[in-house]
Short mmCIF file of C-alpha atoms and ligand atoms in Angstrom, two decimals:
data_model
loop_
_atom_site.label_atom_id
_atom_site.label_comp_id
_atom_site.label_asym_id
_atom_site.label_seq_id
_atom_site.Cartn_x
_atom_site.Cartn_y
_atom_site.Cartn_z
CA MET A 148 -27.77 -29.57 11.58
CA ALA A 149 -26.26 -30.77 14.83
CA LYS A 150 -23.51 -28.12 15.75
CA LEU A 151 -20.01 -29.59 16.43
CA TRP A 152 -20.40 -27.56 19.95
CA GLY A 153 -24.26 -28.83 20.21
CA GLY A 154 -23.59 -31.07 23.27
CA ARG A 155 -24.86 -29.12 26.44
CA PHE A 156 -27.45 -27.07 24.27
CA SER A 157 -30.65 -28.45 24.22
CA LYS A 158 -32.50 -25.97 21.68
CA ALA A 159 -31.20 -25.63 17.78
CA THR A 160 -29.85 -21.87 17.49
CA ASP A 161 -32.55 -19.60 15.78
CA THR A 162 -31.62 -18.90 11.97
CA LEU A 163 -31.53 -15.33 12.60
CA VAL A 164 -28.81 -16.46 14.83
CA ASP A 165 -27.44 -18.93 12.55
CA ASP A 166 -27.13 -15.91 9.78
CA PHE A 167 -25.57 -13.59 12.24
CA ASN A 168 -23.44 -15.49 13.65
CA SER A 169 -22.13 -17.27 10.67
CA SER A 170 -18.31 -15.51 8.71
CA ILE A 171 -18.53 -18.54 6.33
CA ARG A 172 -19.70 -15.91 3.61
CA PHE A 173 -16.76 -14.33 3.89
CA ASP A 174 -14.12 -16.27 5.70
CA ALA A 175 -14.24 -18.75 2.97
CA ARG A 176 -11.35 -17.49 1.15
CA MET A 177 -9.13 -18.92 3.93
CA TYR A 178 -10.18 -22.51 2.88
CA ALA A 179 -6.88 -23.15 1.73
CA GLN A 180 -4.73 -21.65 4.81
CA ASP A 181 -7.41 -23.44 7.03
CA ILE A 182 -6.52 -26.86 5.45
CA LEU A 183 -2.77 -26.14 5.43
CA GLY A 184 -2.79 -25.51 9.26
CA SER A 185 -4.84 -28.27 10.19
CA GLN A 186 -2.56 -30.79 7.89
CA ALA A 187 0.41 -29.17 9.56
CA HIS A 188 -1.43 -29.61 13.10
CA ALA A 189 -2.37 -33.46 12.41
CA GLU A 190 1.11 -34.62 11.14
CA MET A 191 2.61 -33.07 14.39
CA LEU A 192 -0.67 -34.56 16.79
CA GLY A 193 0.67 -38.07 14.77
CA ARG A 194 4.21 -37.25 15.26
CA GLN A 195 4.06 -36.65 18.82
CA GLY A 196 1.88 -39.88 19.78
CA ILE A 197 -0.92 -37.57 21.11
CA ILE A 198 -3.59 -39.29 18.18
CA PRO A 199 -2.39 -42.17 16.13
CA LYS A 200 0.03 -42.01 13.27
CA ALA A 201 -2.42 -43.68 10.90
CA ASP A 202 -5.13 -41.68 12.04
CA ALA A 203 -2.93 -38.46 11.54
CA GLU A 204 -2.09 -39.66 7.87
CA LEU A 205 -5.48 -40.20 6.85
CA ILE A 206 -6.71 -36.88 8.22
CA VAL A 207 -3.96 -35.34 5.94
CA LYS A 208 -4.82 -37.19 3.26
CA THR A 209 -8.68 -36.28 3.24
CA LEU A 210 -7.97 -32.96 3.85
CA GLY A 211 -5.89 -32.86 0.63
CA GLU A 212 -8.81 -34.00 -1.16
CA ILE A 213 -11.38 -31.42 0.03
CA LYS A 214 -9.25 -29.16 -0.71
CA ALA A 215 -9.27 -30.33 -4.32
CA ASP A 216 -12.95 -30.69 -4.10
CA ILE A 217 -13.33 -27.00 -3.14
CA GLU A 218 -10.94 -25.98 -5.63
CA ASN A 219 -12.98 -28.01 -8.05
CA ASN A 220 -16.50 -26.75 -6.97
CA LYS A 221 -17.91 -29.48 -5.60
CA VAL A 222 -18.38 -28.17 -2.08
CA GLU A 223 -21.43 -26.44 -0.64
CA PHE A 224 -20.42 -24.56 2.35
CA LEU A 225 -23.38 -24.45 5.28
CA ILE A 226 -24.14 -21.14 7.04
CA ASP A 227 -25.39 -23.24 10.25
CA ALA A 228 -21.50 -24.86 10.33
CA GLU A 229 -20.75 -21.04 10.99
CA ASP A 230 -17.63 -20.42 9.74
CA ILE A 231 -14.53 -22.01 7.06
CA HIS A 232 -13.13 -23.93 10.43
CA MET A 233 -16.43 -26.04 11.18
CA ASN A 234 -17.47 -26.48 7.62
CA VAL A 235 -14.10 -27.97 7.20
CA GLU A 236 -14.15 -29.97 10.12
CA THR A 237 -17.50 -31.01 9.46
CA ILE A 238 -16.82 -32.61 6.01
CA LEU A 239 -13.86 -34.16 7.12
CA ILE A 240 -15.90 -36.11 9.97
CA SER A 241 -18.62 -36.65 7.32
CA ARG A 242 -15.40 -38.54 5.15
CA ILE A 243 -13.91 -40.37 7.75
CA GLY A 244 -16.33 -40.55 10.62
CA ASP A 245 -14.29 -40.66 14.15
CA VAL A 246 -10.84 -40.18 12.84
CA GLY A 247 -11.73 -37.16 11.81
CA LYS A 248 -12.90 -36.06 15.26
CA ARG A 249 -9.54 -36.43 16.42
CA LEU A 250 -8.22 -33.52 14.13
CA HIS A 251 -9.30 -30.79 16.75
CA THR A 252 -7.00 -32.35 20.14
CA GLY A 253 -5.16 -29.73 21.68
CA ARG A 254 -6.26 -26.61 19.12
CA SER A 255 -9.12 -24.21 19.70
CA ARG A 256 -10.91 -22.26 17.03
CA ASN A 257 -9.55 -19.06 18.47
CA ASP A 258 -5.87 -20.03 18.09
CA GLN A 259 -6.75 -21.94 14.63
CA VAL A 260 -8.55 -18.62 13.50
CA ALA A 261 -5.60 -16.35 14.75
CA LEU A 262 -3.02 -18.93 12.37
CA ASP A 263 -5.55 -18.52 9.45
CA ILE A 264 -5.69 -15.20 8.96
CA ARG A 265 -1.91 -14.73 9.74
CA MET A 266 -1.20 -17.02 7.23
CA TYR A 267 -3.37 -15.57 4.35
CA LEU A 268 -2.42 -12.28 5.06
CA ARG A 269 1.06 -13.05 4.65
CA GLU A 270 0.25 -14.39 1.21
CA GLU A 271 -1.40 -11.20 0.44
CA LEU A 272 1.30 -9.10 2.15
CA ASP A 273 3.62 -10.54 -0.22
CA THR A 274 1.53 -9.92 -3.77
CA ILE A 275 1.16 -6.24 -2.44
CA SER A 276 4.66 -5.34 -1.52
CA GLN A 277 5.78 -6.86 -4.98
CA MET A 278 3.34 -4.87 -6.77
CA VAL A 279 4.63 -1.63 -4.68
CA LYS A 280 8.20 -2.78 -6.16
CA GLU A 281 6.42 -2.86 -9.75
CA LEU A 282 4.95 0.67 -9.21
CA ARG A 283 8.21 1.54 -8.39
CA LEU A 284 9.93 0.46 -11.19
CA VAL A 285 7.71 2.07 -13.56
CA ILE A 286 8.43 5.59 -11.85
CA LEU A 287 12.19 4.77 -12.15
CA GLU A 288 11.62 4.12 -16.00
CA ILE A 289 9.56 7.70 -16.10
CA ALA A 290 12.50 9.52 -13.91
CA LYS A 291 14.99 8.14 -16.41
CA LYS A 292 13.46 9.50 -19.16
CA ASN A 293 12.58 12.88 -17.59
CA LEU A 294 16.34 13.73 -16.07
CA SER A 295 16.11 17.03 -18.04
CA THR A 296 12.42 17.63 -18.52
CA ILE A 297 12.01 20.88 -16.68
CA MET A 298 8.53 21.87 -14.89
CA PRO A 299 7.64 24.10 -11.92
CA GLY A 300 7.62 22.91 -8.60
CA TYR A 301 5.11 23.88 -6.33
CA THR A 302 4.30 25.15 -2.84
CA HIS A 303 0.65 26.30 -1.92
CA LEU A 304 -0.10 25.16 -5.42
CA GLN A 305 1.61 28.45 -6.63
CA LYS A 306 4.75 28.09 -8.63
CA ALA A 307 7.95 28.16 -6.49
CA GLN A 308 11.38 26.71 -8.34
CA PRO A 309 12.15 24.76 -11.41
CA ILE A 310 12.62 21.55 -10.85
CA THR A 311 12.49 18.40 -13.34
CA LEU A 312 9.62 16.04 -13.85
CA ALA A 313 12.68 13.22 -12.80
CA HIS A 314 13.08 14.91 -9.57
CA HIS A 315 8.96 15.17 -9.08
CA VAL A 316 8.27 11.40 -9.90
CA MET A 317 10.95 10.28 -7.46
CA ALA A 318 9.49 12.08 -4.80
CA TYR A 319 6.76 9.81 -4.90
CA TYR A 320 9.42 6.64 -5.46
CA GLU A 321 10.49 7.54 -2.02
CA MET A 322 7.22 7.08 -0.45
CA PHE A 323 6.33 3.91 -2.07
CA ARG A 324 10.16 2.92 -0.93
CA ARG A 325 8.89 3.37 2.50
CA ASP A 326 5.54 1.40 1.91
CA GLY A 327 7.85 -1.17 1.00
CA GLN A 328 9.89 -1.37 4.05
CA ARG A 329 6.99 -0.62 6.38
CA LEU A 330 4.89 -3.79 4.68
CA SER A 331 8.24 -5.87 5.16
CA ASP A 332 8.58 -4.85 8.80
CA CYS A 333 4.82 -5.90 9.26
CA ARG A 334 5.63 -8.72 7.90
CA LYS A 335 7.88 -10.10 10.76
CA ARG A 336 5.26 -9.16 13.64
CA LEU A 337 2.81 -11.17 11.16
CA ASN A 338 4.72 -14.10 10.88
CA VAL A 339 4.59 -15.53 14.28
CA MET A 340 2.76 -19.05 14.97
CA PRO A 341 -0.16 -18.90 17.66
CA LEU A 342 -1.22 -22.62 17.71
CA GLY A 343 -1.02 -24.49 20.95
CA SER A 344 -2.61 -21.16 22.67
CA GLY A 345 -5.54 -23.22 22.45
CA ALA A 346 -8.62 -21.30 23.77
CA LEU A 347 -6.98 -18.77 25.89
CA ALA A 348 -4.90 -20.71 28.54
CA GLY A 349 -2.64 -23.40 25.89
CA THR A 350 -3.29 -27.12 26.34
CA THR A 351 -2.21 -29.89 28.42
CA TYR A 352 -1.20 -31.67 25.28
CA PRO A 353 2.66 -32.22 24.35
CA LEU A 354 2.37 -30.39 20.99
CA ASP A 355 5.31 -29.58 19.24
CA ARG A 356 4.76 -25.99 18.36
CA GLU A 357 8.30 -25.21 16.59
CA PHE A 358 7.43 -28.30 14.41
CA VAL A 359 4.17 -26.40 13.42
CA ALA A 360 5.67 -23.02 13.21
CA GLU A 361 8.42 -24.25 10.50
CA LYS A 362 6.20 -26.55 8.66
CA LEU A 363 4.04 -23.46 7.74
CA GLY A 364 6.76 -20.96 6.99
CA PHE A 365 6.61 -19.08 10.24
CA ASP A 366 9.56 -17.63 11.71
CA GLY A 367 8.75 -18.34 15.41
CA ILE A 368 6.09 -19.09 17.81
CA THR A 369 3.92 -16.83 20.17
CA GLN A 370 4.79 -16.49 23.80
CA ASN A 371 1.61 -15.73 25.58
CA SER A 372 -1.76 -17.75 24.70
CA LEU A 373 -3.59 -15.06 26.12
CA ASP A 374 -1.94 -12.97 23.39
CA GLY A 375 -1.99 -15.38 20.96
CA VAL A 376 -5.31 -15.65 20.33
CA SER A 377 -6.01 -11.99 20.63
CA ASP A 378 -3.55 -10.31 19.12
CA ARG A 379 -5.12 -8.35 16.00
CA ASP A 380 -1.87 -5.89 16.07
CA PHE A 381 -0.75 -7.21 12.88
CA VAL A 382 -4.47 -6.53 10.99
CA CYS A 383 -4.34 -3.41 12.47
CA GLU A 384 -1.07 -2.70 11.17
CA LEU A 385 -1.13 -4.03 7.57
CA ALA A 386 -4.16 -1.75 7.44
CA PHE A 387 -2.55 1.02 8.38
CA ASP A 388 0.31 0.23 5.78
CA LEU A 389 -2.50 -0.14 3.11
CA SER A 390 -3.90 3.40 3.96
CA GLN A 391 -0.96 4.95 3.69
CA ILE A 392 -0.03 3.36 -0.04
CA MET A 393 -3.29 4.90 -0.65
CA VAL A 394 -2.47 8.13 0.96
CA HIS A 395 0.46 8.38 -1.67
CA ILE A 396 -1.59 6.84 -4.33
CA SER A 397 -4.34 9.64 -4.14
CA ARG A 398 -1.87 12.65 -3.53
CA PHE A 399 -0.20 11.30 -6.82
CA SER A 400 -3.73 11.24 -8.59
CA GLU A 401 -4.61 14.23 -7.54
CA GLU A 402 -1.42 15.77 -9.46
CA LEU A 403 -2.31 13.71 -12.47
CA ILE A 404 -5.75 15.09 -12.39
CA LEU A 405 -4.77 18.62 -12.06
CA TRP A 406 -2.18 18.16 -14.74
CA SER A 407 -4.40 16.29 -17.19
CA SER A 408 -6.34 19.45 -16.77
CA HIS A 409 -6.57 22.28 -19.77
CA GLU A 410 -5.01 24.32 -17.57
CA PHE A 411 -2.07 22.48 -17.05
CA SER A 412 -2.03 19.96 -19.54
CA PHE A 413 1.26 18.35 -18.55
CA VAL A 414 0.47 15.12 -19.36
CA GLU A 415 -2.21 13.19 -21.39
CA MET A 416 -3.75 9.80 -19.95
CA ASP A 417 -3.59 7.17 -22.78
CA ASP A 418 -7.28 6.39 -24.13
CA ALA A 419 -6.93 2.99 -22.83
CA TYR A 420 -7.01 4.28 -19.54
CA SER A 421 -9.36 7.21 -19.76
CA THR A 422 -13.23 7.49 -19.99
CA GLY A 423 -15.82 9.89 -22.18
CA SER A 424 -18.61 11.65 -21.45
CA SER A 425 -22.44 10.63 -21.90
CA ILE A 426 -23.40 13.90 -23.10
CA MET A 427 -20.05 16.10 -23.80
CA PRO A 428 -18.53 14.48 -26.67
CA GLN A 429 -15.48 16.34 -25.90
CA LYS A 430 -14.80 15.15 -22.91
CA LYS A 431 -11.83 12.72 -21.98
CA ASN A 432 -11.26 12.09 -18.24
CA PRO A 433 -8.60 10.94 -15.94
CA ASP A 434 -11.26 8.40 -14.18
CA VAL A 435 -8.50 5.94 -13.31
CA ALA A 436 -6.81 8.79 -11.37
CA GLU A 437 -10.40 9.44 -9.52
CA LEU A 438 -11.15 6.50 -8.66
CA ALA A 439 -7.78 5.34 -6.87
CA ARG A 440 -8.01 8.90 -5.36
CA GLY A 441 -11.70 8.22 -4.13
CA LYS A 442 -10.90 3.91 -3.29
CA SER A 443 -8.67 5.84 -0.43
CA GLY A 444 -11.72 6.47 1.69
CA ARG A 445 -12.72 3.25 2.05
CA VAL A 446 -8.86 1.84 2.98
CA PHE A 447 -8.90 5.01 5.68
CA GLY A 448 -12.76 3.54 7.12
CA SER A 449 -10.92 -0.37 7.05
CA LEU A 450 -8.63 1.14 9.51
CA MET A 451 -10.92 2.93 11.64
CA GLY A 452 -12.89 0.03 11.95
CA LEU A 453 -10.16 -2.28 13.06
CA LEU A 454 -9.03 -0.11 15.82
CA THR A 455 -12.49 0.66 16.81
CA MET A 456 -13.55 -3.10 16.95
CA MET A 457 -10.16 -3.64 19.22
CA LYS A 458 -10.40 -0.97 21.52
CA GLY A 459 -12.62 -2.25 24.14
CA LEU A 460 -11.77 -5.98 24.14
CA PRO A 461 -11.07 -7.56 27.46
CA LEU A 462 -8.81 -10.53 27.16
CA ALA A 463 -8.68 -12.87 25.40
CA TYR A 464 -10.70 -13.86 22.41
CA ASN A 465 -14.41 -12.30 21.66
CA LYS A 466 -16.40 -12.80 18.60
CA ASP A 467 -16.03 -9.46 18.01
CA MET A 468 -12.86 -10.13 16.55
CA GLN A 469 -14.77 -12.05 14.10
CA GLU A 470 -15.04 -8.08 12.20
CA ASP A 471 -11.46 -8.20 11.48
CA LYS A 472 -11.84 -10.32 8.46
CA GLU A 473 -14.34 -7.97 6.21
CA GLN A 474 -12.06 -4.83 7.16
CA ILE A 475 -8.89 -5.82 5.86
CA PHE A 476 -9.77 -8.41 3.37
CA ASP A 477 -11.72 -5.23 1.32
CA ALA A 478 -8.86 -3.48 2.01
CA VAL A 479 -6.23 -5.70 0.79
CA ASP A 480 -8.75 -5.75 -2.39
CA THR A 481 -8.79 -2.58 -3.02
CA VAL A 482 -5.14 -2.00 -2.84
CA LYS A 483 -4.31 -4.91 -5.18
CA MET A 484 -7.06 -3.64 -7.21
CA VAL A 485 -5.72 0.10 -7.23
CA LEU A 486 -1.79 -0.75 -7.51
CA PRO A 487 -1.46 -2.28 -10.92
CA VAL A 488 -4.06 -0.36 -12.75
CA PHE A 489 -2.36 2.81 -11.53
CA GLY A 490 1.06 1.52 -12.55
CA LYS A 491 -0.64 1.05 -16.16
CA MET A 492 -1.78 4.28 -16.18
CA LEU A 493 1.45 6.31 -15.67
CA SER A 494 3.36 3.95 -17.85
CA THR A 495 1.30 5.26 -20.53
CA MET A 496 0.85 8.46 -19.92
CA ARG A 497 1.94 11.26 -22.45
CA VAL A 498 4.39 13.90 -20.90
CA ARG A 499 4.17 17.24 -22.71
CA GLU A 500 7.64 18.44 -22.15
CA ASP A 501 6.88 21.95 -23.96
CA LYS A 502 3.86 22.93 -21.72
CA MET A 503 6.44 21.71 -18.51
CA LEU A 504 8.80 24.09 -19.92
CA THR A 505 6.36 26.99 -20.32
CA GLY A 506 4.76 26.46 -16.90
CA ALA A 507 8.40 26.58 -15.50
CA LYS A 508 9.23 30.12 -17.59
CA GLY A 509 5.92 31.82 -16.06
CA GLY A 510 5.61 32.21 -12.34
CA PHE A 511 9.19 34.05 -11.74
CA THR A 512 10.49 30.36 -10.61
CA ASN A 513 13.90 32.07 -11.15
CA ALA A 514 13.30 34.81 -8.52
CA THR A 515 15.28 33.05 -5.64
CA ASP A 516 18.15 32.26 -8.06
CA VAL A 517 18.36 35.98 -8.88
CA ALA A 518 18.39 36.79 -5.24
CA ASP A 519 21.30 34.16 -5.29
CA TYR A 520 23.09 35.75 -8.14
CA LEU A 521 23.07 39.19 -6.29
CA VAL A 522 24.35 37.00 -2.70
CA LYS A 523 26.79 35.67 -5.13
CA LYS A 524 28.42 39.54 -5.93
CA GLY A 525 28.41 40.35 -2.62
CA LEU A 526 24.70 41.44 -1.46
CA PRO A 527 23.48 40.56 1.88
CA PHE A 528 20.55 37.75 1.17
CA ARG A 529 17.57 39.81 2.76
CA ASP A 530 18.39 42.85 0.50
CA ALA A 531 18.50 40.71 -2.81
CA HIS A 532 15.62 39.50 -1.68
CA ALA A 533 13.92 42.65 -1.50
CA VAL A 534 15.74 44.24 -4.64
CA VAL A 535 14.23 41.03 -6.91
CA GLY A 536 10.74 41.88 -4.52
CA ARG A 537 11.02 44.97 -6.67
CA MET A 538 12.11 43.50 -9.84
CA VAL A 539 9.17 41.17 -9.72
CA ALA A 540 6.43 43.96 -9.12
CA TYR A 541 8.44 45.71 -11.98
CA CYS A 542 7.82 42.78 -14.32
CA ILE A 543 3.98 42.13 -13.27
CA GLU A 544 3.58 45.57 -14.38
CA LYS A 545 5.26 45.29 -17.64
CA ASP A 546 3.87 41.69 -18.22
CA THR A 547 7.30 40.04 -18.34
CA VAL A 548 9.79 38.08 -17.17
CA ILE A 549 13.12 38.72 -15.13
CA ASP A 550 15.03 36.83 -17.89
CA ALA A 551 13.62 39.31 -20.27
CA LEU A 552 14.76 42.46 -19.18
CA SER A 553 17.21 44.45 -20.72
CA MET A 554 20.65 45.01 -19.23
CA GLU A 555 19.66 48.56 -18.85
CA GLU A 556 16.61 47.67 -16.73
CA MET A 557 18.11 45.27 -14.91
CA LYS A 558 20.85 47.79 -13.17
CA GLU A 559 18.27 50.39 -12.11
CA PHE A 560 17.73 47.62 -9.65
CA SER A 561 21.38 46.88 -8.84
CA GLU A 562 24.52 47.98 -10.02
CA LEU A 563 25.93 44.71 -9.21
CA ILE A 564 24.40 42.90 -12.28
CA ALA A 565 26.12 42.11 -14.96
CA GLU A 566 25.71 40.42 -18.58
CA ASP A 567 26.12 36.89 -16.92
CA ILE A 568 23.02 37.12 -15.14
CA TYR A 569 21.10 35.53 -17.85
CA ASP A 570 23.25 32.87 -17.94
CA GLU A 571 23.12 32.01 -14.26
CA ILE A 572 19.38 32.68 -13.98
CA SER A 573 18.43 30.19 -17.12
CA LEU A 574 15.93 27.06 -15.98
CA THR A 575 18.31 24.82 -16.88
CA THR A 576 21.15 26.73 -14.76
CA CYS A 577 18.67 26.86 -11.68
CA VAL A 578 17.60 23.30 -11.81
CA ASN A 579 21.65 22.05 -12.43
CA GLN A 580 23.09 24.03 -9.73
CA ARG A 581 20.94 22.22 -7.50
CA LYS A 582 23.48 19.87 -6.98
CA ILE A 583 22.98 19.01 -3.48
CA ILE A 584 22.21 16.03 -2.52
CA GLY A 585 18.35 15.35 -2.31
CA GLY A 586 18.07 18.31 -4.97
CA PRO A 587 16.89 18.21 -8.77
CA ALA A 588 20.22 18.52 -10.85
CA MET A 589 20.31 15.86 -13.77
CA GLU A 590 23.84 14.43 -12.30
CA THR A 591 22.65 14.17 -8.62
CA MET A 592 19.23 12.30 -9.98
CA ARG A 593 21.16 10.05 -11.78
CA GLN A 594 23.18 8.84 -8.86
CA VAL A 595 20.04 8.65 -6.80
CA ILE A 596 18.50 6.55 -9.55
CA GLU A 597 21.34 4.41 -10.05
CA GLN A 598 21.44 3.76 -6.57
CA TYR A 599 17.77 2.77 -6.09
CA GLU A 600 17.71 0.44 -9.27
CA LYS A 601 20.37 -1.90 -7.52
CA GLU A 602 18.40 -2.22 -4.43
CA GLU A 603 16.37 -5.54 -3.76
CA TYR A 604 13.03 -5.16 -1.94
N1 LIG B 739 -15.31 -17.40 13.03
C1 LIG B 739 -14.48 -17.08 14.12
C2 LIG B 739 -13.76 -15.48 13.68
O1 LIG B 739 -13.72 -15.46 13.02
C3 LIG B 739 -13.68 -17.91 14.71
C4 LIG B 739 -13.01 -18.42 16.25
C5 LIG B 739 -14.77 -18.53 16.73
N2 LIG B 739 -14.26 -19.09 18.04
C6 LIG B 739 -15.07 -19.31 18.75
N3 LIG B 739 -15.10 -19.75 20.35
N4 LIG B 739 -16.41 -18.68 18.61
O2 LIG B 739 -13.61 -14.92 14.42
#
């Protein structure tokens, strides 16, 4: 097939080069954005009198028909037409001849591809924002049901202090809330219209860039044509935002995997979100959480791939940049696959309140509260710390817990201890006295949840 750019060439491209150079395998998915962008460009060319109005109208109409044909599987894309941009243009010219040849006036594939990728990713970003929001809602529901579900909180994966399941899952809510904010912020820089940048140096035609921007739903237009064609910051930024989402998913998954183990037994995944073993009949594996954790790697890989691809590029467009697509598409596809299934797994998971409570009772999670009790009775904190340290050592020796010591045994450690200690160091008191903003107390958590329920994004 003759190339659209074949004028100055005397030989056909080697078929190996055609295969190597072509991006149609992976950029065909941007066909709708390519066509919408071309329709807006053609309409603008007609309005500005750069091409005859009737030609613009025929181009817009025919592009619409091509879009419908693509959607009805009536179009075959060609490797040697290189990419989605030239495939669509070639089909257009094959249908309306010379009129179709006017479409590319005042435009380059360099600003065209920059436009298409922005439009494509904008849609994906919005979908992912919505998915992150839905995941936050699932978390909110679990939190509301578990305001008084006491569990051990950990540092160094050693039992530390009692918290509630609501408090624990709401920590993830915070992460996914920031993820939502990051995506909206990324959208601001992504949603800027590059057409008019031309190949690199703008164009001499009096294009109405604002008209095209408005028509295509952009918030503004790019201000430097070199940057307009070579900026892929928004692709890297989105890849980072997706990576950060996957970090959160992965950490959460790790906890759920641990919690599903026999040793913890804090939760049990629904049968519909677990898998069995081909050899061990007793097994029920948390594969969904494991795969979610595992898939984080490929998203981080995309981020690294994109940054590395960009780092040495001179201005302006370089063909290297065609490599942005597979990376970001894979990252987007992965996150879109993970978020809904992860949410479903969470919402169907059974919480074992009894096991969580038993877990919180062991490991001296109320030791800090015993020290705080002594502080309230007048002992300096450091001394109180030492007293409780000795009590813990004694309990380990006797294989018991602080709450189970008799008053007589307690008094051996400090004369300040009185009957009220039992109430003061009960797990419920420990949790509910942490009323400070950010703490696990039931009433505090309830307020936070109420506030987040009103939030829009
Ligand atoms: N397929 C190319 C890409 O994805 C489109 C732009 C090509 N421009 C060029 N002058 N070769 O980046």
